[in-house]
Amino acid sequence: MRLLLVEDEVDIRSFLRRSLVEAGFQVEEAADGKSAERLAADGVYDVLIVDLGLPDQDGIGLILRLRQLGVRAPVLILSARRSVDDRVRGLEQGGDDYLTKPFAFAELLARLRNLLKRNSPAAGEATRLRVLDLELDLLRREASRSGQILQLTRQEFVLLEYLCRNAGRVVTRSMILDEVWGMRIQPDTNVVDVHIYRLRSKVDGKGQLPLIRTMRGMGYVLKDR
Ligand code: CA
Protein backbone atom coordinates (compact mmCIF):
# COMPACT_ATOMS: atom_id res chain seq x y z
CA MET A 1 0.00 0.00 0.00
CA ARG A 2 1.48 3.31 -1.06
CA LEU A 3 0.87 6.25 1.21
CA LEU A 4 1.65 9.94 0.81
CA LEU A 5 2.31 11.70 4.09
CA VAL A 6 2.02 15.49 4.03
CA GLU A 7 3.19 16.94 7.33
CA ASP A 8 5.57 19.80 8.10
CA GLU A 9 6.43 18.93 11.69
CA VAL A 10 9.61 16.89 11.50
CA ASP A 11 9.04 14.88 14.68
CA ILE A 12 5.51 13.84 13.79
CA ARG A 13 6.55 13.07 10.25
CA SER A 14 9.44 10.83 11.16
CA PHE A 15 7.43 9.09 13.88
CA LEU A 16 4.61 8.46 11.42
CA ARG A 17 6.93 7.34 8.71
CA ARG A 18 8.64 4.78 10.94
CA SER A 19 5.39 3.44 12.33
CA LEU A 20 3.67 3.27 8.95
CA VAL A 21 6.58 1.47 7.28
CA GLU A 22 6.53 -0.92 10.21
CA ALA A 23 2.81 -1.44 9.57
CA GLY A 24 3.53 -2.38 5.97
CA PHE A 25 2.98 0.88 4.09
CA GLN A 26 5.30 2.26 1.43
CA VAL A 27 5.57 5.85 2.58
CA GLU A 28 6.54 8.94 0.65
CA GLU A 29 6.57 12.23 2.46
CA ALA A 30 6.21 15.91 1.77
CA ALA A 31 6.79 18.80 4.18
CA ASP A 32 4.74 21.35 2.22
CA GLY A 33 1.94 21.62 -0.28
CA LYS A 34 4.13 22.22 -3.32
CA SER A 35 6.16 19.04 -2.90
CA ALA A 36 2.98 17.11 -2.13
CA GLU A 37 1.51 18.28 -5.42
CA ARG A 38 4.66 17.26 -7.25
CA LEU A 39 4.70 13.79 -5.71
CA ALA A 40 0.98 13.25 -6.24
CA ALA A 41 1.27 14.26 -9.88
CA ASP A 42 3.85 11.50 -10.54
CA GLY A 43 2.98 8.85 -8.03
CA VAL A 44 0.01 6.61 -7.51
CA TYR A 45 -1.07 6.40 -3.89
CA ASP A 46 -3.62 4.23 -2.16
CA VAL A 47 -4.17 6.68 0.66
CA LEU A 48 -2.98 10.12 1.84
CA ILE A 49 -2.46 11.72 5.23
CA VAL A 50 -2.67 15.51 5.08
CA ASP A 51 -1.91 17.99 7.84
CA LEU A 52 -3.94 21.19 7.57
CA GLY A 53 -1.37 23.69 8.84
CA LEU A 54 1.27 23.58 6.12
CA PRO A 55 3.92 26.29 5.72
CA ASP A 56 3.03 27.29 2.15
CA GLN A 57 -0.71 26.68 2.00
CA ASP A 58 -3.74 25.40 3.81
CA GLY A 59 -4.21 21.62 3.75
CA ILE A 60 -7.81 22.02 2.55
CA GLY A 61 -6.60 23.97 -0.47
CA LEU A 62 -4.06 21.26 -1.13
CA ILE A 63 -6.70 18.52 -1.02
CA LEU A 64 -8.89 20.46 -3.46
CA ARG A 65 -5.91 20.94 -5.75
CA LEU A 66 -5.00 17.22 -5.58
CA ARG A 67 -8.58 16.27 -6.48
CA GLN A 68 -8.29 18.60 -9.49
CA LEU A 69 -5.09 16.78 -10.45
CA GLY A 70 -7.07 13.55 -10.52
CA VAL A 71 -5.98 12.07 -7.18
CA ARG A 72 -8.83 9.77 -6.16
CA ALA A 73 -7.22 8.10 -3.17
CA PRO A 74 -8.89 8.64 0.20
CA VAL A 75 -7.48 11.41 2.39
CA LEU A 76 -7.14 11.28 6.15
CA ILE A 77 -6.85 14.79 7.56
CA LEU A 78 -4.58 15.01 10.56
CA SER A 79 -4.85 18.33 12.31
CA ALA A 80 -4.46 20.24 15.53
CA ARG A 81 -7.67 22.12 14.66
CA ARG A 82 -10.24 20.50 16.85
CA SER A 83 -13.38 22.59 16.45
CA VAL A 84 -16.52 21.08 14.96
CA ASP A 85 -16.44 23.77 12.25
CA ASP A 86 -12.94 22.80 11.20
CA ARG A 87 -13.76 19.12 11.14
CA VAL A 88 -16.95 19.60 9.14
CA ARG A 89 -15.18 21.87 6.70
CA GLY A 90 -12.38 19.30 6.26
CA LEU A 91 -14.81 16.49 5.60
CA GLU A 92 -16.94 18.56 3.25
CA GLN A 93 -14.02 19.76 1.18
CA GLY A 94 -12.42 16.53 0.10
CA GLY A 95 -11.23 14.84 3.26
CA ASP A 96 -12.53 11.30 3.84
CA ASP A 97 -11.77 11.18 7.54
CA TYR A 98 -10.49 13.57 10.20
CA LEU A 99 -8.26 12.83 13.15
CA THR A 100 -7.16 15.49 15.64
CA LYS A 101 -3.71 15.85 17.20
CA PRO A 102 -2.55 14.52 19.56
CA PHE A 103 -3.50 11.11 18.26
CA ALA A 104 -2.85 7.48 19.07
CA PHE A 105 -1.08 5.65 16.27
CA ALA A 106 -3.36 2.62 16.70
CA GLU A 107 -6.39 4.79 15.96
CA LEU A 108 -4.74 6.37 12.95
CA LEU A 109 -3.91 2.92 11.59
CA ALA A 110 -7.46 1.65 12.15
CA ARG A 111 -8.84 4.70 10.34
CA LEU A 112 -6.44 4.22 7.42
CA ARG A 113 -7.43 0.58 7.08
CA ASN A 114 -11.10 1.55 7.10
CA LEU A 115 -10.53 4.07 4.36
CA LEU A 116 -8.65 1.52 2.29
CA LYS A 117 -11.35 -1.09 2.75
CA ARG A 118 -14.11 1.36 1.87
CA ASN A 119 -12.20 2.45 -1.18
CA SER A 120 -11.30 -0.98 -2.50
CA PRO A 121 -13.24 -2.16 -5.54
CA ALA A 122 -16.08 -4.59 -4.89
CA ALA A 123 -14.44 -7.36 -6.86
CA GLY A 124 -11.40 -7.03 -4.64
CA GLU A 125 -9.21 -6.93 -7.72
CA ALA A 126 -6.85 -4.19 -6.61
CA THR A 127 -6.45 -5.79 -3.20
CA ARG A 128 -4.81 -8.87 -4.67
CA LEU A 129 -1.62 -9.28 -6.63
CA ARG A 130 -0.97 -12.44 -8.59
CA VAL A 131 2.24 -13.55 -10.28
CA LEU A 132 2.15 -17.12 -11.60
CA ASP A 133 1.20 -19.27 -8.60
CA LEU A 134 2.15 -16.58 -6.10
CA GLU A 135 -0.71 -14.57 -4.62
CA LEU A 136 -0.72 -11.59 -2.27
CA ASP A 137 -3.77 -10.45 -0.35
CA LEU A 138 -2.97 -6.81 0.32
CA LEU A 139 -5.70 -6.23 2.87
CA ARG A 140 -4.99 -9.28 4.98
CA ARG A 141 -1.25 -8.91 4.37
CA GLU A 142 -1.08 -12.58 3.47
CA ALA A 143 0.98 -14.27 0.77
CA SER A 144 0.52 -17.75 -0.60
CA ARG A 145 2.15 -19.92 -3.18
CA SER A 146 0.11 -22.64 -4.92
CA GLY A 147 -2.52 -22.02 -2.25
CA GLN A 148 -0.07 -22.59 0.64
CA ILE A 149 0.16 -19.64 3.03
CA LEU A 150 3.71 -18.30 3.45
CA GLN A 151 4.80 -17.28 6.93
CA LEU A 152 6.31 -13.87 6.19
CA THR A 153 7.31 -11.06 8.49
CA ARG A 154 5.77 -7.67 7.75
CA GLN A 155 8.98 -6.47 6.19
CA GLU A 156 9.22 -9.57 3.99
CA PHE A 157 5.66 -9.03 2.87
CA VAL A 158 6.40 -5.44 1.85
CA LEU A 159 9.49 -6.57 -0.01
CA LEU A 160 7.57 -9.30 -1.81
CA GLU A 161 4.79 -6.85 -2.67
CA TYR A 162 7.36 -4.53 -4.20
CA LEU A 163 8.87 -7.37 -6.25
CA CYS A 164 5.38 -8.44 -7.41
CA ARG A 165 4.45 -4.93 -8.48
CA ASN A 166 7.61 -4.94 -10.58
CA ALA A 167 7.42 -8.56 -11.73
CA GLY A 168 9.52 -9.22 -14.81
CA ARG A 169 11.58 -6.06 -14.24
CA VAL A 170 14.97 -5.83 -12.59
CA VAL A 171 14.92 -3.88 -9.34
CA THR A 172 18.21 -2.64 -7.94
CA ARG A 173 19.26 -2.73 -4.29
CA SER A 174 18.93 1.02 -4.01
CA MET A 175 15.41 0.93 -5.50
CA ILE A 176 14.49 -1.66 -2.88
CA LEU A 177 16.09 0.34 -0.06
CA ASP A 178 14.27 3.46 -1.19
CA GLU A 179 10.85 1.88 -1.74
CA VAL A 180 10.78 -0.73 1.00
CA TRP A 181 12.89 0.84 3.73
CA GLY A 182 12.49 4.45 2.74
CA MET A 183 16.23 5.07 2.63
CA ARG A 184 17.53 7.39 -0.04
CA ILE A 185 21.19 6.66 0.54
CA GLN A 186 22.60 3.20 0.28
CA PRO A 187 23.99 2.33 3.68
CA ASP A 188 27.05 0.21 4.03
CA THR A 189 25.14 -2.97 4.84
CA ASN A 190 23.84 -6.01 3.07
CA VAL A 191 20.34 -5.57 4.51
CA VAL A 192 18.68 -6.12 1.14
CA ASP A 193 20.61 -9.29 0.37
CA VAL A 194 19.86 -10.73 3.79
CA HIS A 195 16.13 -10.08 3.45
CA ILE A 196 16.02 -11.40 -0.11
CA TYR A 197 17.82 -14.54 1.05
CA ARG A 198 15.26 -15.14 3.81
CA LEU A 199 12.34 -14.28 1.58
CA ARG A 200 13.56 -16.62 -1.12
CA SER A 201 13.89 -19.49 1.34
CA LYS A 202 10.18 -19.04 2.11
CA VAL A 203 8.84 -18.30 -1.36
CA ASP A 204 10.90 -20.71 -3.41
CA GLY A 205 10.41 -24.03 -1.65
CA LYS A 206 11.93 -27.33 -2.64
CA GLY A 207 10.73 -28.60 -5.99
CA GLN A 208 9.14 -25.26 -6.90
CA LEU A 209 10.06 -23.05 -9.81
CA PRO A 210 12.43 -20.41 -8.35
CA LEU A 211 10.68 -17.05 -8.73
CA ILE A 212 13.18 -14.67 -7.13
CA ARG A 213 16.24 -14.40 -9.34
CA THR A 214 19.50 -12.58 -8.63
CA MET A 215 20.76 -10.57 -11.58
CA ARG A 216 24.48 -10.39 -10.91
CA GLY A 217 25.72 -6.83 -10.59
CA MET A 218 22.21 -5.41 -11.14
CA GLY A 219 19.72 -6.51 -8.54
CA TYR A 220 16.77 -8.86 -8.43
CA VAL A 221 13.84 -9.84 -10.57
CA LEU A 222 10.66 -11.72 -9.79
CA LYS A 223 9.94 -14.06 -12.67
CA ASP A 224 6.53 -13.60 -14.22
CA ARG A 225 6.67 -16.30 -16.88
CA1 CA B 1 1.51 21.63 10.60
mmCIF file of C-alpha atoms and ligand atoms in Angstrom:
data_model
loop_
_atom_site.group_PDB
_atom_site.id
_atom_site.type_symbol
_atom_site.label_atom_id
_atom_site.label_comp_id
_atom_site.label_asym_id
_atom_site.label_seq_id
_atom_site.Cartn_x
_atom_site.Cartn_y
_atom_site.Cartn_z
ATOM 1 C CA MET A 1 0.000 0.000 0.000
ATOM 2 C CA ARG A 2 1.481 3.310 -1.057
ATOM 3 C CA LEU A 3 0.873 6.250 1.212
ATOM 4 C CA LEU A 4 1.652 9.936 0.812
ATOM 5 C CA LEU A 5 2.314 11.700 4.095
ATOM 6 C CA VAL A 6 2.021 15.487 4.030
ATOM 7 C CA GLU A 7 3.191 16.940 7.334
ATOM 8 C CA ASP A 8 5.574 19.798 8.098
ATOM 9 C CA GLU A 9 6.427 18.933 11.688
ATOM 10 C CA VAL A 10 9.606 16.886 11.497
ATOM 11 C CA ASP A 11 9.040 14.878 14.681
ATOM 12 C CA ILE A 12 5.513 13.838 13.793
ATOM 13 C CA ARG A 13 6.552 13.071 10.245
ATOM 14 C CA SER A 14 9.442 10.827 11.163
ATOM 15 C CA PHE A 15 7.430 9.089 13.878
ATOM 16 C CA LEU A 16 4.612 8.459 11.416
ATOM 17 C CA ARG A 17 6.934 7.339 8.705
ATOM 18 C CA ARG A 18 8.641 4.783 10.937
ATOM 19 C CA SER A 19 5.393 3.444 12.333
ATOM 20 C CA LEU A 20 3.671 3.266 8.950
ATOM 21 C CA VAL A 21 6.584 1.470 7.285
ATOM 22 C CA GLU A 22 6.533 -0.925 10.207
ATOM 23 C CA ALA A 23 2.806 -1.442 9.566
ATOM 24 C CA GLY A 24 3.527 -2.377 5.974
ATOM 25 C CA PHE A 25 2.979 0.875 4.086
ATOM 26 C CA GLN A 26 5.296 2.261 1.433
ATOM 27 C CA VAL A 27 5.573 5.851 2.575
ATOM 28 C CA GLU A 28 6.542 8.945 0.645
ATOM 29 C CA GLU A 29 6.575 12.228 2.457
ATOM 30 C CA ALA A 30 6.207 15.906 1.774
ATOM 31 C CA ALA A 31 6.791 18.802 4.178
ATOM 32 C CA ASP A 32 4.744 21.346 2.224
ATOM 33 C CA GLY A 33 1.943 21.615 -0.284
ATOM 34 C CA LYS A 34 4.125 22.225 -3.320
ATOM 35 C CA SER A 35 6.158 19.038 -2.900
ATOM 36 C CA ALA A 36 2.982 17.108 -2.125
ATOM 37 C CA GLU A 37 1.511 18.275 -5.423
ATOM 38 C CA ARG A 38 4.662 17.264 -7.253
ATOM 39 C CA LEU A 39 4.702 13.791 -5.711
ATOM 40 C CA ALA A 40 0.979 13.252 -6.235
ATOM 41 C CA ALA A 41 1.270 14.260 -9.878
ATOM 42 C CA ASP A 42 3.848 11.503 -10.544
ATOM 43 C CA GLY A 43 2.980 8.851 -8.027
ATOM 44 C CA VAL A 44 0.012 6.611 -7.514
ATOM 45 C CA TYR A 45 -1.068 6.401 -3.887
ATOM 46 C CA ASP A 46 -3.616 4.228 -2.164
ATOM 47 C CA VAL A 47 -4.171 6.682 0.660
ATOM 48 C CA LEU A 48 -2.977 10.118 1.843
ATOM 49 C CA ILE A 49 -2.462 11.721 5.232
ATOM 50 C CA VAL A 50 -2.671 15.509 5.078
ATOM 51 C CA ASP A 51 -1.907 17.990 7.843
ATOM 52 C CA LEU A 52 -3.937 21.194 7.571
ATOM 53 C CA GLY A 53 -1.375 23.694 8.842
ATOM 54 C CA LEU A 54 1.270 23.577 6.120
ATOM 55 C CA PRO A 55 3.916 26.292 5.717
ATOM 56 C CA ASP A 56 3.027 27.292 2.155
ATOM 57 C CA GLN A 57 -0.715 26.681 1.999
ATOM 58 C CA ASP A 58 -3.735 25.400 3.807
ATOM 59 C CA GLY A 59 -4.214 21.621 3.746
ATOM 60 C CA ILE A 60 -7.809 22.021 2.553
ATOM 61 C CA GLY A 61 -6.600 23.975 -0.470
ATOM 62 C CA LEU A 62 -4.058 21.264 -1.128
ATOM 63 C CA ILE A 63 -6.698 18.520 -1.021
ATOM 64 C CA LEU A 64 -8.890 20.460 -3.459
ATOM 65 C CA ARG A 65 -5.908 20.941 -5.752
ATOM 66 C CA LEU A 66 -5.005 17.219 -5.578
ATOM 67 C CA ARG A 67 -8.577 16.275 -6.480
ATOM 68 C CA GLN A 68 -8.288 18.601 -9.491
ATOM 69 C CA LEU A 69 -5.092 16.785 -10.448
ATOM 70 C CA GLY A 70 -7.072 13.553 -10.516
ATOM 71 C CA VAL A 71 -5.981 12.073 -7.183
ATOM 72 C CA ARG A 72 -8.834 9.769 -6.160
ATOM 73 C CA ALA A 73 -7.215 8.103 -3.172
ATOM 74 C CA PRO A 74 -8.889 8.635 0.204
ATOM 75 C CA VAL A 75 -7.477 11.408 2.386
ATOM 76 C CA LEU A 76 -7.145 11.281 6.148
ATOM 77 C CA ILE A 77 -6.846 14.788 7.560
ATOM 78 C CA LEU A 78 -4.579 15.006 10.565
ATOM 79 C CA SER A 79 -4.845 18.329 12.307
ATOM 80 C CA ALA A 80 -4.461 20.240 15.531
ATOM 81 C CA ARG A 81 -7.668 22.121 14.656
ATOM 82 C CA ARG A 82 -10.242 20.497 16.852
ATOM 83 C CA SER A 83 -13.379 22.593 16.454
ATOM 84 C CA VAL A 84 -16.515 21.085 14.960
ATOM 85 C CA ASP A 85 -16.439 23.771 12.253
ATOM 86 C CA ASP A 86 -12.938 22.799 11.199
ATOM 87 C CA ARG A 87 -13.764 19.121 11.137
ATOM 88 C CA VAL A 88 -16.951 19.597 9.142
ATOM 89 C CA ARG A 89 -15.176 21.868 6.698
ATOM 90 C CA GLY A 90 -12.380 19.302 6.258
ATOM 91 C CA LEU A 91 -14.813 16.488 5.603
ATOM 92 C CA GLU A 92 -16.941 18.565 3.254
ATOM 93 C CA GLN A 93 -14.020 19.761 1.185
ATOM 94 C CA GLY A 94 -12.418 16.532 0.101
ATOM 95 C CA GLY A 95 -11.229 14.838 3.264
ATOM 96 C CA ASP A 96 -12.525 11.302 3.842
ATOM 97 C CA ASP A 97 -11.775 11.185 7.539
ATOM 98 C CA TYR A 98 -10.487 13.573 10.197
ATOM 99 C CA LEU A 99 -8.255 12.834 13.149
ATOM 100 C CA THR A 100 -7.158 15.487 15.636
ATOM 101 C CA LYS A 101 -3.714 15.847 17.197
ATOM 102 C CA PRO A 102 -2.549 14.521 19.558
ATOM 103 C CA PHE A 103 -3.502 11.113 18.265
ATOM 104 C CA ALA A 104 -2.852 7.479 19.068
ATOM 105 C CA PHE A 105 -1.081 5.651 16.271
ATOM 106 C CA ALA A 106 -3.359 2.622 16.704
ATOM 107 C CA GLU A 107 -6.386 4.792 15.956
ATOM 108 C CA LEU A 108 -4.736 6.369 12.945
ATOM 109 C CA LEU A 109 -3.910 2.915 11.593
ATOM 110 C CA ALA A 110 -7.462 1.653 12.147
ATOM 111 C CA ARG A 111 -8.839 4.696 10.336
ATOM 112 C CA LEU A 112 -6.438 4.221 7.419
ATOM 113 C CA ARG A 113 -7.426 0.577 7.084
ATOM 114 C CA ASN A 114 -11.098 1.545 7.098
ATOM 115 C CA LEU A 115 -10.530 4.072 4.358
ATOM 116 C CA LEU A 116 -8.647 1.524 2.285
ATOM 117 C CA LYS A 117 -11.354 -1.095 2.752
ATOM 118 C CA ARG A 118 -14.109 1.359 1.871
ATOM 119 C CA ASN A 119 -12.197 2.455 -1.177
ATOM 120 C CA SER A 120 -11.295 -0.976 -2.505
ATOM 121 C CA PRO A 121 -13.244 -2.163 -5.535
ATOM 122 C CA ALA A 122 -16.079 -4.588 -4.894
ATOM 123 C CA ALA A 123 -14.442 -7.356 -6.865
ATOM 124 C CA GLY A 124 -11.404 -7.032 -4.640
ATOM 125 C CA GLU A 125 -9.206 -6.929 -7.719
ATOM 126 C CA ALA A 126 -6.854 -4.194 -6.607
ATOM 127 C CA THR A 127 -6.449 -5.790 -3.199
ATOM 128 C CA ARG A 128 -4.807 -8.869 -4.672
ATOM 129 C CA LEU A 129 -1.622 -9.281 -6.627
ATOM 130 C CA ARG A 130 -0.974 -12.441 -8.589
ATOM 131 C CA VAL A 131 2.240 -13.547 -10.281
ATOM 132 C CA LEU A 132 2.152 -17.118 -11.602
ATOM 133 C CA ASP A 133 1.202 -19.271 -8.603
ATOM 134 C CA LEU A 134 2.153 -16.578 -6.096
ATOM 135 C CA GLU A 135 -0.714 -14.565 -4.623
ATOM 136 C CA LEU A 136 -0.724 -11.586 -2.268
ATOM 137 C CA ASP A 137 -3.771 -10.453 -0.349
ATOM 138 C CA LEU A 138 -2.967 -6.811 0.316
ATOM 139 C CA LEU A 139 -5.704 -6.231 2.872
ATOM 140 C CA ARG A 140 -4.995 -9.283 4.985
ATOM 141 C CA ARG A 141 -1.247 -8.914 4.371
ATOM 142 C CA GLU A 142 -1.075 -12.579 3.470
ATOM 143 C CA ALA A 143 0.979 -14.271 0.772
ATOM 144 C CA SER A 144 0.518 -17.752 -0.597
ATOM 145 C CA ARG A 145 2.149 -19.916 -3.183
ATOM 146 C CA SER A 146 0.109 -22.637 -4.920
ATOM 147 C CA GLY A 147 -2.518 -22.016 -2.246
ATOM 148 C CA GLN A 148 -0.074 -22.590 0.638
ATOM 149 C CA ILE A 149 0.159 -19.638 3.034
ATOM 150 C CA LEU A 150 3.714 -18.302 3.452
ATOM 151 C CA GLN A 151 4.803 -17.281 6.933
ATOM 152 C CA LEU A 152 6.310 -13.875 6.195
ATOM 153 C CA THR A 153 7.310 -11.063 8.494
ATOM 154 C CA ARG A 154 5.769 -7.668 7.754
ATOM 155 C CA GLN A 155 8.981 -6.466 6.195
ATOM 156 C CA GLU A 156 9.223 -9.566 3.994
ATOM 157 C CA PHE A 157 5.660 -9.031 2.867
ATOM 158 C CA VAL A 158 6.400 -5.440 1.849
ATOM 159 C CA LEU A 159 9.491 -6.574 -0.005
ATOM 160 C CA LEU A 160 7.570 -9.303 -1.815
ATOM 161 C CA GLU A 161 4.789 -6.853 -2.671
ATOM 162 C CA TYR A 162 7.365 -4.527 -4.204
ATOM 163 C CA LEU A 163 8.868 -7.368 -6.251
ATOM 164 C CA CYS A 164 5.381 -8.443 -7.407
ATOM 165 C CA ARG A 165 4.451 -4.934 -8.481
ATOM 166 C CA ASN A 166 7.611 -4.939 -10.578
ATOM 167 C CA ALA A 167 7.419 -8.555 -11.728
ATOM 168 C CA GLY A 168 9.517 -9.222 -14.807
ATOM 169 C CA ARG A 169 11.581 -6.059 -14.243
ATOM 170 C CA VAL A 170 14.968 -5.833 -12.585
ATOM 171 C CA VAL A 171 14.919 -3.876 -9.341
ATOM 172 C CA THR A 172 18.210 -2.642 -7.944
ATOM 173 C CA ARG A 173 19.255 -2.732 -4.294
ATOM 174 C CA SER A 174 18.929 1.024 -4.008
ATOM 175 C CA MET A 175 15.412 0.934 -5.498
ATOM 176 C CA ILE A 176 14.487 -1.659 -2.876
ATOM 177 C CA LEU A 177 16.089 0.343 -0.065
ATOM 178 C CA ASP A 178 14.275 3.456 -1.185
ATOM 179 C CA GLU A 179 10.849 1.878 -1.741
ATOM 180 C CA VAL A 180 10.777 -0.726 0.996
ATOM 181 C CA TRP A 181 12.889 0.844 3.726
ATOM 182 C CA GLY A 182 12.487 4.449 2.740
ATOM 183 C CA MET A 183 16.231 5.068 2.626
ATOM 184 C CA ARG A 184 17.532 7.389 -0.040
ATOM 185 C CA ILE A 185 21.194 6.663 0.543
ATOM 186 C CA GLN A 186 22.595 3.197 0.276
ATOM 187 C CA PRO A 187 23.990 2.330 3.681
ATOM 188 C CA ASP A 188 27.047 0.205 4.026
ATOM 189 C CA THR A 189 25.140 -2.966 4.837
ATOM 190 C CA ASN A 190 23.838 -6.014 3.073
ATOM 191 C CA VAL A 191 20.338 -5.574 4.510
ATOM 192 C CA VAL A 192 18.676 -6.119 1.139
ATOM 193 C CA ASP A 193 20.614 -9.292 0.374
ATOM 194 C CA VAL A 194 19.863 -10.735 3.789
ATOM 195 C CA HIS A 195 16.134 -10.075 3.448
ATOM 196 C CA ILE A 196 16.021 -11.398 -0.110
ATOM 197 C CA TYR A 197 17.820 -14.541 1.048
ATOM 198 C CA ARG A 198 15.260 -15.140 3.805
ATOM 199 C CA LEU A 199 12.336 -14.276 1.581
ATOM 200 C CA ARG A 200 13.562 -16.618 -1.116
ATOM 201 C CA SER A 201 13.890 -19.488 1.336
ATOM 202 C CA LYS A 202 10.176 -19.043 2.112
ATOM 203 C CA VAL A 203 8.841 -18.297 -1.357
ATOM 204 C CA ASP A 204 10.905 -20.711 -3.412
ATOM 205 C CA GLY A 205 10.408 -24.028 -1.649
ATOM 206 C CA LYS A 206 11.927 -27.333 -2.638
ATOM 207 C CA GLY A 207 10.732 -28.600 -5.989
ATOM 208 C CA GLN A 208 9.139 -25.258 -6.904
ATOM 209 C CA LEU A 209 10.061 -23.048 -9.806
ATOM 210 C CA PRO A 210 12.432 -20.410 -8.353
ATOM 211 C CA LEU A 211 10.684 -17.051 -8.730
ATOM 212 C CA ILE A 212 13.183 -14.666 -7.127
ATOM 213 C CA ARG A 213 16.238 -14.403 -9.336
ATOM 214 C CA THR A 214 19.500 -12.583 -8.634
ATOM 215 C CA MET A 215 20.759 -10.572 -11.579
ATOM 216 C CA ARG A 216 24.478 -10.390 -10.909
ATOM 217 C CA GLY A 217 25.717 -6.827 -10.587
ATOM 218 C CA MET A 218 22.209 -5.408 -11.144
ATOM 219 C CA GLY A 219 19.717 -6.505 -8.540
ATOM 220 C CA TYR A 220 16.770 -8.863 -8.426
ATOM 221 C CA VAL A 221 13.844 -9.837 -10.566
ATOM 222 C CA LEU A 222 10.660 -11.715 -9.787
ATOM 223 C CA LYS A 223 9.937 -14.057 -12.667
ATOM 224 C CA ASP A 224 6.532 -13.598 -14.216
ATOM 225 C CA ARG A 225 6.674 -16.303 -16.875
HETATM 226 CA CA CA B 1 1.513 21.632 10.596
#
